[in-house]
GROMACS .gro file of C-alpha atoms in nm:
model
  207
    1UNK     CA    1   0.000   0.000   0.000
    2UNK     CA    2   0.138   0.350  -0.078
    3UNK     CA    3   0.076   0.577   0.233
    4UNK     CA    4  -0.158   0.929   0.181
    5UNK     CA    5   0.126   1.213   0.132
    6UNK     CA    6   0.150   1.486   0.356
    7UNK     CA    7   0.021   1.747   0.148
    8UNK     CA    8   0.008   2.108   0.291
    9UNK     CA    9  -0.334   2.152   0.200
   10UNK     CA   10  -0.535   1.775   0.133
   11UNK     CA   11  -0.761   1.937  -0.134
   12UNK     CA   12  -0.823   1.752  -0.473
   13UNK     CA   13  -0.930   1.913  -0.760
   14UNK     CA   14  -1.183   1.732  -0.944
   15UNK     CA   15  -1.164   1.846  -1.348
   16UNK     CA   16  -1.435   1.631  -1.497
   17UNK     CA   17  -1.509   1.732  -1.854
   18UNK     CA   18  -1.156   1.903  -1.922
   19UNK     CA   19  -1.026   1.856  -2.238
   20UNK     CA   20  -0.605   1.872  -2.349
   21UNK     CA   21  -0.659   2.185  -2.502
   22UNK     CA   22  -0.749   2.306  -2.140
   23UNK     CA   23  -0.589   2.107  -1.926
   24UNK     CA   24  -0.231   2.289  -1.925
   25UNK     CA   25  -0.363   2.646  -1.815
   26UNK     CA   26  -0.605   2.524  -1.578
   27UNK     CA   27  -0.368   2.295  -1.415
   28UNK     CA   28  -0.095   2.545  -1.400
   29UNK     CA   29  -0.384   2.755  -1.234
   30UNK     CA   30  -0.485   2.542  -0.971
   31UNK     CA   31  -0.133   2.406  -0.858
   32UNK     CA   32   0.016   2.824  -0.873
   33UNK     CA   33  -0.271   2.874  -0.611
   34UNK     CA   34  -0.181   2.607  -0.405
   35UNK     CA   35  -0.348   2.287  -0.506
   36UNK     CA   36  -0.119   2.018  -0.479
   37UNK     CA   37  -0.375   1.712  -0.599
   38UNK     CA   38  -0.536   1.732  -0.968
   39UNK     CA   39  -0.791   1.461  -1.068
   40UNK     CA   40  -0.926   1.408  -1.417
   41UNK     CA   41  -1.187   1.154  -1.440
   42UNK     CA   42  -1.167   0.879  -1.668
   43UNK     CA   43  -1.519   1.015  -1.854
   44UNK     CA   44  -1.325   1.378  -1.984
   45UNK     CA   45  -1.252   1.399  -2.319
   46UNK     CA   46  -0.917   1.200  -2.430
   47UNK     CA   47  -0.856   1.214  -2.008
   48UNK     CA   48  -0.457   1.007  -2.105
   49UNK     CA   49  -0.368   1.274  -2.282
   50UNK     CA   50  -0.443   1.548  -2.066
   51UNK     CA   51  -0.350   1.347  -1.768
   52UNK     CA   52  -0.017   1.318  -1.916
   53UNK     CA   53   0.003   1.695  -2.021
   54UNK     CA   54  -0.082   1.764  -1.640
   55UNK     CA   55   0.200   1.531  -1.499
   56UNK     CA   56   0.464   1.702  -1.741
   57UNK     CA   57   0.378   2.040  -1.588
   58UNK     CA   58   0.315   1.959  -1.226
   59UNK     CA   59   0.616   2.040  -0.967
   60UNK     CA   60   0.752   1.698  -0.795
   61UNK     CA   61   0.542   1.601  -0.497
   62UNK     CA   62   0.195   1.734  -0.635
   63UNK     CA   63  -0.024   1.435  -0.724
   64UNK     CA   64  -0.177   1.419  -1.069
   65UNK     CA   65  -0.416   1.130  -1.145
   66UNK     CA   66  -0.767   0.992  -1.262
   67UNK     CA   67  -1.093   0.966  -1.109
   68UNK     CA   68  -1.367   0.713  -1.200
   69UNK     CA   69  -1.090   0.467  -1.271
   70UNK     CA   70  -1.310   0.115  -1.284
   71UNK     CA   71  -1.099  -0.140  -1.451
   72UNK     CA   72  -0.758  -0.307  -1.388
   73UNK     CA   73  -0.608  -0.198  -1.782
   74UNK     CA   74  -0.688   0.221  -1.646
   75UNK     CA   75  -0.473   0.151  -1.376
   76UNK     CA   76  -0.216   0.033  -1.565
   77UNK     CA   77  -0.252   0.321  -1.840
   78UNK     CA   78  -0.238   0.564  -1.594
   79UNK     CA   79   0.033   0.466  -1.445
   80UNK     CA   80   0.188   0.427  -1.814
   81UNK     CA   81   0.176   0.840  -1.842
   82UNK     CA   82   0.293   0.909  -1.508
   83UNK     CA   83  -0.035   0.944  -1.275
   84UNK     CA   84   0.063   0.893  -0.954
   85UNK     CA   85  -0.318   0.912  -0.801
   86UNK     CA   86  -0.613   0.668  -0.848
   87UNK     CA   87  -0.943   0.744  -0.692
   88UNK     CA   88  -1.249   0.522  -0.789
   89UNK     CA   89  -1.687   0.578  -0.710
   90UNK     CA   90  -1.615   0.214  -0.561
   91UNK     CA   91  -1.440  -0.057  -0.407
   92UNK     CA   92  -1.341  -0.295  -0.684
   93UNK     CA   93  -1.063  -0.505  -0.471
   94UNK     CA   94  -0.832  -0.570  -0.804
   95UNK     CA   95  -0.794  -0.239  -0.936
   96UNK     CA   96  -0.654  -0.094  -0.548
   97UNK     CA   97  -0.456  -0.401  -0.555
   98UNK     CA   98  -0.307  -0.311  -0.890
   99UNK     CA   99  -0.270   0.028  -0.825
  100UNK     CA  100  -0.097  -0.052  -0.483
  101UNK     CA  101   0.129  -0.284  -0.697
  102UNK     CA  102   0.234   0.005  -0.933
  103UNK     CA  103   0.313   0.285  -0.614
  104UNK     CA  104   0.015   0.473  -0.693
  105UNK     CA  105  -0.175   0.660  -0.461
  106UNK     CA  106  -0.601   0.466  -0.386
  107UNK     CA  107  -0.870   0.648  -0.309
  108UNK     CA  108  -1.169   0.428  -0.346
  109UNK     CA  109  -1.490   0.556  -0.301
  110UNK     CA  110  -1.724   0.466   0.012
  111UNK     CA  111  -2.067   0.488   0.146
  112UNK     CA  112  -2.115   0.247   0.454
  113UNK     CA  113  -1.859   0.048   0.708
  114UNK     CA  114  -1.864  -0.251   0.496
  115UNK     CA  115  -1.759  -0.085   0.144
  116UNK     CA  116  -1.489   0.093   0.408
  117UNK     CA  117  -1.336  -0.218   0.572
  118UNK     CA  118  -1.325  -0.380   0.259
  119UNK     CA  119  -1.134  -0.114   0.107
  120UNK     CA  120  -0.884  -0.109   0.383
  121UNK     CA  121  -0.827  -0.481   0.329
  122UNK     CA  122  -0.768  -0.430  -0.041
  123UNK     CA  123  -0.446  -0.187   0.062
  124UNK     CA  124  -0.658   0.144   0.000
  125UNK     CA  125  -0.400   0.447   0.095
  126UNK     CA  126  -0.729   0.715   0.175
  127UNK     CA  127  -1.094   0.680   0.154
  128UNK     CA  128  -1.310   0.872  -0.025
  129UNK     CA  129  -1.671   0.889   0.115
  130UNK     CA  130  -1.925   0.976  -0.129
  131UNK     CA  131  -2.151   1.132  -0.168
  132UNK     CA  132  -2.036   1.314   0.140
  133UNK     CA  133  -2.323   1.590   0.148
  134UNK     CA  134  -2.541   1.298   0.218
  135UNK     CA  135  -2.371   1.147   0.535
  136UNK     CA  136  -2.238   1.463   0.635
  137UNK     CA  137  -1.970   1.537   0.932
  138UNK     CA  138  -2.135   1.311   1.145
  139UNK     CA  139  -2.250   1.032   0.928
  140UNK     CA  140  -1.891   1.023   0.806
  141UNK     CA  141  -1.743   1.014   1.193
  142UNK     CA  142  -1.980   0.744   1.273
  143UNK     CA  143  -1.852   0.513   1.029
  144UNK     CA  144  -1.500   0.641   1.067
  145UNK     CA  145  -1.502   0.501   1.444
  146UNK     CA  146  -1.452   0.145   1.297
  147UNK     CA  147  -1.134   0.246   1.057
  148UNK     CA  148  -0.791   0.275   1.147
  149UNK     CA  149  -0.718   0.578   1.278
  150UNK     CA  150  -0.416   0.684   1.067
  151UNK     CA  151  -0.625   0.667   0.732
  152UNK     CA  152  -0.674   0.928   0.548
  153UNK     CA  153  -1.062   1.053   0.536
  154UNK     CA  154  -1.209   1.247   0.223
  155UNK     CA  155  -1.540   1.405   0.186
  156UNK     CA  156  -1.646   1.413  -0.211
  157UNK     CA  157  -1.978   1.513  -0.323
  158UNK     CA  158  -2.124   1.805  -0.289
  159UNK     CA  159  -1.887   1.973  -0.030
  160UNK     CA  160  -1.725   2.340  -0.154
  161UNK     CA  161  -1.505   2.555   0.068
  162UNK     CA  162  -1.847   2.626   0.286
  163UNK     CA  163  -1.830   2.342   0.416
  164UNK     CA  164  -1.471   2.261   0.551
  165UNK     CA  165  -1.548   2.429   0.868
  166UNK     CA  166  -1.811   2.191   0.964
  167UNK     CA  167  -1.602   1.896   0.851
  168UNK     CA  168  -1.339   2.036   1.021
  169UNK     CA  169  -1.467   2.020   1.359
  170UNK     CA  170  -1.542   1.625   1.271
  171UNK     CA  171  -1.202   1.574   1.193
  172UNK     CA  172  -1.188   1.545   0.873
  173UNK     CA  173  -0.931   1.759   0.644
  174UNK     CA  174  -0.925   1.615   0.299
  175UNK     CA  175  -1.188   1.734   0.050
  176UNK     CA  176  -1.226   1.671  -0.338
  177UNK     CA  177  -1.373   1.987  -0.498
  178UNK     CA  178  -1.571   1.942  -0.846
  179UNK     CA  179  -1.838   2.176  -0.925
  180UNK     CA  180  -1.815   2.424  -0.701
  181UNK     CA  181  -1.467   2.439  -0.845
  182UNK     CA  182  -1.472   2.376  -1.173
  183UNK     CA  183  -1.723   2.305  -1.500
  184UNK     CA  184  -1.648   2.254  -1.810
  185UNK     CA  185  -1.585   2.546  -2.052
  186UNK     CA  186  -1.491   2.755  -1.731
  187UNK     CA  187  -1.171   2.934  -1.850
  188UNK     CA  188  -0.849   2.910  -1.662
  189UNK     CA  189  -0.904   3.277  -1.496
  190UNK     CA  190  -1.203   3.167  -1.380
  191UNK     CA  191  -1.080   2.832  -1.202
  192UNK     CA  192  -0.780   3.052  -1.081
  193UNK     CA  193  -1.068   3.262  -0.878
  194UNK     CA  194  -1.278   2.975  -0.736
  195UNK     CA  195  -0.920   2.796  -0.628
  196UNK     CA  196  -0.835   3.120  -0.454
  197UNK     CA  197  -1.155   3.115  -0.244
  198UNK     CA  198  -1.092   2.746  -0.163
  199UNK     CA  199  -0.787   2.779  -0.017
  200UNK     CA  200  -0.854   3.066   0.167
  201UNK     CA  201  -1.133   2.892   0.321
  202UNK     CA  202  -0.913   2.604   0.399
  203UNK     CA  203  -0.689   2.799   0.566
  204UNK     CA  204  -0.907   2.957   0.785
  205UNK     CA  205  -1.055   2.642   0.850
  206UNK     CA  206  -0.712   2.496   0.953
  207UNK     CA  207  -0.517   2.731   1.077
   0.00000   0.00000   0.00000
């Protein structure tokens, strides 16, 4: 299993839709403001290429992967153009093995404690739990009691920067951002402006 990095700020940015005429400018966006995780889902436009295009301009130690990664041959693709994060909508036992088998960073996604403790035994390195504006902060600590306590915790669906205070206070400090941070056709200045309110909001959240 590859451990959850210490990021400064655990904030993933979700780009589904983005194309690899896009990618470069938004990505260089995001990661100047301070993201330091960049997800493009496997149901974007040509999502290789720009995944690729994203890894080539990222600084070392920011993680650049796909989302809605479902079979075994994505994981090894991905890892093929340099994606060091995986996150799946579920817990598919093969594909975390594999992508614990090529180094790469799992985050499966979760709903109840047995979808969680069966990610944990597949070697997940994080958790995502979606969709999180269902279960909310409490729903998510609930389950969370059963878990190891070292693993990483992300709430994904329908969470923006409004929320982190509240999710903050149930211990949780890793978010993935879609929507409320990006949509496709949204130019790069745009994305540069929601990212800026995000992190602020982080870091008051944080601090």
């Amino acid at each position: 299993m590859t451990a959850w990095p210490q990021l400064r700020r655990s904030l993933v940015a979700i780009l589904r839709g983005v194309g690899p005429d896009e990618i470069e400018p938004i990505a260089a966006a995001l990661i100047e403001e301070g993201f330091e995780a960049l997800e493009i889902p496997l149901n974007s436009p040509e999502p290789f290429v720009s995944i690729g295009k994203a890894v080539r301009l990222a600084p070392q130690g920011c993680l650049v992967g796909a989302g809605t990664v479902l079979e075994v041959a994505d994981v090894d693709r991905l890892a093929d153009v340099g994606g060091r994060l995986m996150i799946s909508p579920n817990v598919e036992p093969a594909v975390i093995a594999r992508a614990g088998e090529k180094g790469l960073v799992s985050m499966p996604g979760v709903f109840t404690a047995t979808e969680a403790l069966l990610a944990v035994r597949s070697g997940a390195s994080a958790l995502k739990f979606f969709p999180a504006s269902v279960l909310g902060p409490a729903g998510i600590k609930a389950v969370r009691a059963v878990l190891p306590p070292e693993l990483e915790i992300g709430a994904v669906g329908g969470v923006s920067e409004a929320d982190f205070e509240n999710y903050a206070a149930a211990g949780i400090r890793t978010f993935g951002l879609g929507t409320s941070l990006y949509r496709p056709g949204m130019s790069a200045d745009e994305v540069r402006a929601r990212a800026r309110a995000s992190i602020a909001a982080y870091d008051a959240a944080f601090q």
